[in-house]
Short mmCIF file of C-alpha atoms in Angstrom, two decimals:
data_model
loop_
_atom_site.label_atom_id
_atom_site.label_comp_id
_atom_site.label_asym_id
_atom_site.label_seq_id
_atom_site.Cartn_x
_atom_site.Cartn_y
_atom_site.Cartn_z
CA MET G 323 67.27 69.60 1.99
CA ALA G 324 65.84 67.13 4.59
CA LYS G 325 62.44 68.88 4.26
CA GLN G 326 62.50 68.19 0.59
CA SER G 327 63.27 64.50 0.96
CA VAL G 328 60.68 62.02 0.03
CA ASN G 329 61.13 58.37 -0.94
CA ARG G 330 58.90 56.44 -3.06
CA ARG G 331 57.60 54.05 -0.51
CA HIS G 332 56.54 56.95 1.73
CA PHE G 333 55.05 58.64 -1.39
CA LEU G 334 52.92 55.45 -2.01
CA LYS G 335 51.63 55.40 1.46
CA THR G 336 50.86 59.13 1.52
CA THR G 337 49.06 59.29 -1.87
CA ALA G 338 47.21 56.05 -1.60
CA ALA G 339 45.81 57.13 1.78
CA GLY G 340 45.00 60.54 0.79
CA ALA G 341 43.28 60.32 -2.57
CA SER G 342 44.62 57.17 -4.19
CA ALA G 343 47.12 59.19 -6.17
CA LEU G 344 50.50 57.93 -7.65
CA ALA G 345 52.74 55.28 -6.38
CA LEU G 346 56.51 55.25 -6.28
CA PRO G 347 58.92 52.53 -4.92
CA ALA G 348 61.88 53.12 -2.73
CA ALA G 349 64.11 50.89 -4.90
CA SER G 350 63.74 53.06 -8.00
CA TYR G 351 63.48 56.48 -6.31
CA ALA G 352 67.21 56.86 -5.94
CA LYS G 353 67.68 56.84 -9.77
CA VAL G 354 65.24 59.91 -10.04
CA VAL G 355 66.32 61.86 -7.16
CA GLY G 356 69.87 61.26 -7.90
CA ALA G 357 69.53 62.90 -11.23
CA ASN G 358 67.16 65.83 -10.60
CA GLY G 359 65.98 65.80 -6.91
CA LYS G 360 62.15 65.51 -7.83
CA VAL G 361 59.66 62.88 -8.70
CA ARG G 362 58.08 63.97 -11.82
CA ILE G 363 54.53 62.83 -12.69
CA GLY G 364 52.45 62.55 -15.80
CA PHE G 365 48.58 62.22 -15.59
CA LEU G 366 46.80 60.33 -18.24
CA GLY G 367 43.04 61.03 -18.13
CA VAL G 368 42.38 64.26 -16.17
CA GLY G 369 38.54 64.02 -15.45
CA GLY G 370 37.05 64.16 -12.09
CA ARG G 371 38.93 61.34 -10.52
CA CYS G 372 42.25 62.59 -11.54
CA GLN G 373 41.57 65.84 -9.83
CA GLN G 374 41.96 64.18 -6.49
CA HIS G 375 45.19 62.88 -7.57
CA ILE G 376 46.33 66.32 -8.63
CA ASP G 377 44.98 67.61 -5.17
CA VAL G 378 47.39 65.26 -3.35
CA ILE G 379 50.40 66.15 -5.48
CA LEU G 380 49.88 69.82 -5.02
CA GLN G 381 49.41 69.42 -1.38
CA MET G 382 52.62 67.51 -1.13
CA GLN G 383 54.31 70.32 -2.89
CA LYS G 384 52.97 72.85 -0.24
CA GLU G 385 54.32 70.57 2.43
CA GLY G 386 57.84 70.78 0.78
CA LYS G 387 57.90 67.33 -0.83
CA ALA G 388 59.95 66.87 -4.08
CA VAL G 389 57.14 65.87 -6.33
CA VAL G 390 56.02 67.87 -9.37
CA PRO G 391 53.34 67.44 -12.11
CA VAL G 392 55.03 67.71 -15.57
CA ALA G 393 52.40 66.36 -18.12
CA VAL G 394 48.72 66.03 -18.48
CA CYS G 395 46.77 63.97 -21.21
CA ASP G 396 43.26 64.01 -22.08
CA VAL G 397 40.98 63.89 -25.25
CA TRP G 398 38.64 66.48 -23.77
CA ASP G 399 39.63 70.22 -23.81
CA GLY G 400 37.50 71.08 -20.80
CA ASP G 401 34.58 73.42 -20.50
CA PRO G 402 35.01 76.79 -18.89
CA GLU G 403 31.26 76.95 -18.52
CA LEU G 404 31.43 74.11 -15.87
CA GLY G 405 33.38 76.47 -13.58
CA ASN G 406 36.50 74.31 -13.52
CA LYS G 407 37.79 75.07 -10.17
CA LYS G 408 38.83 71.51 -10.17
CA GLY G 409 40.41 71.54 -13.61
CA ARG G 410 38.46 68.86 -15.35
CA GLY G 411 39.71 68.38 -18.88
CA LEU G 412 42.95 68.97 -20.67
CA TYR G 413 43.54 72.73 -20.47
CA PRO G 414 42.09 73.32 -16.95
CA SER G 415 44.17 70.62 -15.66
CA ALA G 416 47.37 71.92 -17.29
CA LYS G 417 46.63 75.31 -15.65
CA ARG G 418 46.15 73.69 -12.22
CA CYS G 419 49.51 71.89 -12.70
CA GLY G 420 51.30 75.13 -13.90
CA LEU G 421 51.85 73.89 -17.33
CA LYS G 422 51.72 75.87 -20.64
CA GLU G 423 49.06 74.90 -23.06
CA GLU G 424 51.41 75.63 -25.99
CA ASP G 425 53.87 72.79 -24.84
CA LYS G 426 52.15 70.02 -26.85
CA ASP G 427 54.67 67.33 -25.71
CA HIS G 428 53.48 67.80 -22.00
CA VAL G 429 49.89 69.10 -22.62
CA THR G 430 48.57 66.54 -25.21
CA LYS G 431 45.74 64.41 -26.37
CA ASP G 432 48.04 61.57 -27.18
CA TYR G 433 49.24 59.64 -24.26
CA ARG G 434 52.19 58.25 -26.13
CA LYS G 435 53.76 61.81 -26.22
CA VAL G 436 53.63 61.68 -22.48
CA LEU G 437 55.47 58.35 -22.25
CA ASP G 438 58.10 59.62 -24.75
CA GLN G 439 59.12 62.39 -22.42
CA LYS G 440 62.38 61.59 -20.40
CA ASP G 441 61.23 64.05 -17.70
CA VAL G 442 58.24 61.85 -16.80
CA ASP G 443 59.12 59.30 -13.97
CA VAL G 444 55.61 58.09 -13.06
CA VAL G 445 52.21 58.06 -14.72
CA GLY G 446 48.82 57.95 -13.14
CA ILE G 447 46.09 56.48 -15.27
CA ALA G 448 42.45 57.64 -14.53
CA THR G 449 41.08 57.08 -18.06
CA PRO G 450 37.87 55.00 -18.97
CA ASP G 451 38.47 51.42 -18.00
CA HIS G 452 38.99 50.17 -21.56
CA TRP G 453 42.23 52.08 -21.74
CA HIS G 454 43.77 50.92 -18.49
CA ALA G 455 45.71 47.86 -19.66
CA ARG G 456 47.05 49.24 -22.78
CA MET G 457 48.38 52.45 -21.14
CA ALA G 458 49.87 50.62 -18.23
CA ILE G 459 51.63 48.24 -20.46
CA ASP G 460 52.87 50.97 -22.73
CA ALA G 461 53.91 53.11 -19.77
CA MET G 462 56.04 50.32 -18.18
CA LYS G 463 57.72 49.40 -21.41
CA ALA G 464 58.59 53.13 -21.68
CA GLY G 465 60.35 52.94 -18.35
CA LYS G 466 57.62 54.49 -16.23
CA ASP G 467 56.28 53.47 -12.87
CA VAL G 468 52.51 53.25 -12.98
CA TYR G 469 49.58 54.11 -10.60
CA CYS G 470 46.35 52.82 -12.18
CA GLU G 471 42.87 53.48 -11.18
CA LYS G 472 40.50 50.55 -10.35
CA PRO G 473 39.62 48.42 -12.16
CA MET G 474 43.08 47.57 -13.32
CA THR G 475 41.61 45.99 -16.36
CA ARG G 476 38.42 44.39 -17.88
CA THR G 477 39.44 40.79 -18.26
CA ILE G 478 41.66 38.14 -16.81
CA ALA G 479 43.76 38.05 -19.92
CA GLU G 480 44.44 41.79 -19.73
CA ALA G 481 45.31 41.56 -16.14
CA GLN G 482 47.84 38.82 -16.72
CA ALA G 483 49.48 40.93 -19.57
CA VAL G 484 49.72 43.82 -17.22
CA VAL G 485 51.27 41.68 -14.38
CA ASP G 486 53.73 39.99 -16.89
CA THR G 487 54.86 43.42 -18.14
CA ALA G 488 55.48 44.58 -14.54
CA LYS G 489 57.65 41.60 -13.88
CA GLU G 490 59.45 41.77 -17.39
CA THR G 491 60.28 45.62 -16.97
CA GLY G 492 60.86 45.67 -13.19
CA ARG G 493 58.63 48.81 -13.01
CA VAL G 494 56.31 49.34 -10.10
CA LEU G 495 52.61 48.97 -10.74
CA THR G 496 50.01 50.07 -8.09
CA VAL G 497 46.22 49.77 -8.35
CA GLY G 498 44.01 52.26 -6.56
CA VAL G 499 42.15 49.91 -4.09
CA GLN G 500 43.32 51.62 -1.02
CA SER G 501 39.94 51.42 0.56
CA MET G 502 40.04 47.78 0.42
CA ALA G 503 43.14 47.86 2.57
CA ASP G 504 41.41 49.87 5.30
CA PRO G 505 41.50 47.72 8.41
CA THR G 506 37.96 48.80 9.38
CA TRP G 507 36.52 46.64 6.77
CA HIS G 508 38.66 43.69 7.86
CA GLU G 509 37.66 44.00 11.27
CA ALA G 510 33.95 44.30 10.54
CA TYR G 511 34.17 41.29 8.46
CA LYS G 512 35.71 39.24 11.21
CA TYR G 513 33.16 40.56 13.67
CA ILE G 514 30.22 39.48 11.41
CA ARG G 515 31.80 36.10 10.61
CA ALA G 516 32.33 35.41 14.32
CA GLY G 517 28.53 35.65 14.74
CA ASN G 518 28.58 38.64 16.91
CA ILE G 519 25.62 40.17 15.36
CA GLY G 520 23.66 36.96 14.95
CA LYS G 521 22.54 35.42 11.71
CA VAL G 522 22.73 37.86 8.85
CA LEU G 523 19.51 37.83 6.71
CA GLN G 524 20.04 40.82 4.61
CA GLY G 525 22.74 43.50 3.82
CA GLN G 526 22.66 46.86 2.26
CA THR G 527 25.58 49.07 1.42
CA SER G 528 26.42 52.35 -0.35
CA TYR G 529 29.90 53.44 -1.40
CA TYR G 530 30.82 57.13 -1.41
CA ARG G 531 27.72 58.19 -3.26
CA ASN G 532 23.91 57.78 -3.40
CA SER G 533 22.67 59.39 -6.55
CA ASN G 534 20.28 58.52 -9.47
CA VAL G 535 23.03 59.90 -11.80
CA GLY G 536 24.70 57.16 -13.77
CA GLN G 537 28.24 56.36 -12.50
CA TRP G 538 29.70 57.15 -15.83
CA ARG G 539 28.36 60.66 -15.61
CA TYR G 540 29.13 61.29 -11.95
CA TYR G 541 32.26 63.16 -12.59
#
């Protein structure tokens, strides 16, 4: 049983570092494990980004951690012609997670059905940006902890509404900005600010990709 043990704080660190997957707090983990021994996850938006979240969860399962995907939601069925080894789309992702297509409560195009399920403890949101605030707020009000991909919202007003809901409900909200917490970048910033490379006249960066394909089509 010790091998199966996983607390939410450890889960947060592991998934955020590995592929910015789902976050679970130690404070509320006991309520989940005390009842069923597993942390049960629903994925909202199962395109390319979410596949990395699923990768982490499946790897944690292989390592004996008590986490399990129990629901997926997306408006796109998925396309077998794409060679969906990574499961992009609703039905390929359901297959990756070991879910049955005919279970319309857990394999659905309506995210509210996922939130209605009592066997979902946490949701991961990797939908287009304009859905983030609405889904995060609805999920927390439904008693779910939330991992939300960046950007959390599109506006300050939306961000404040999400934060207010987290405070009101006591749910845990984590946003996928794990790379910004990487100490490498903080040290580089300090080094440059200290003048160690002289006066900076120009800077050029790239982040994860260098492609002429529009970002919205990348996945």
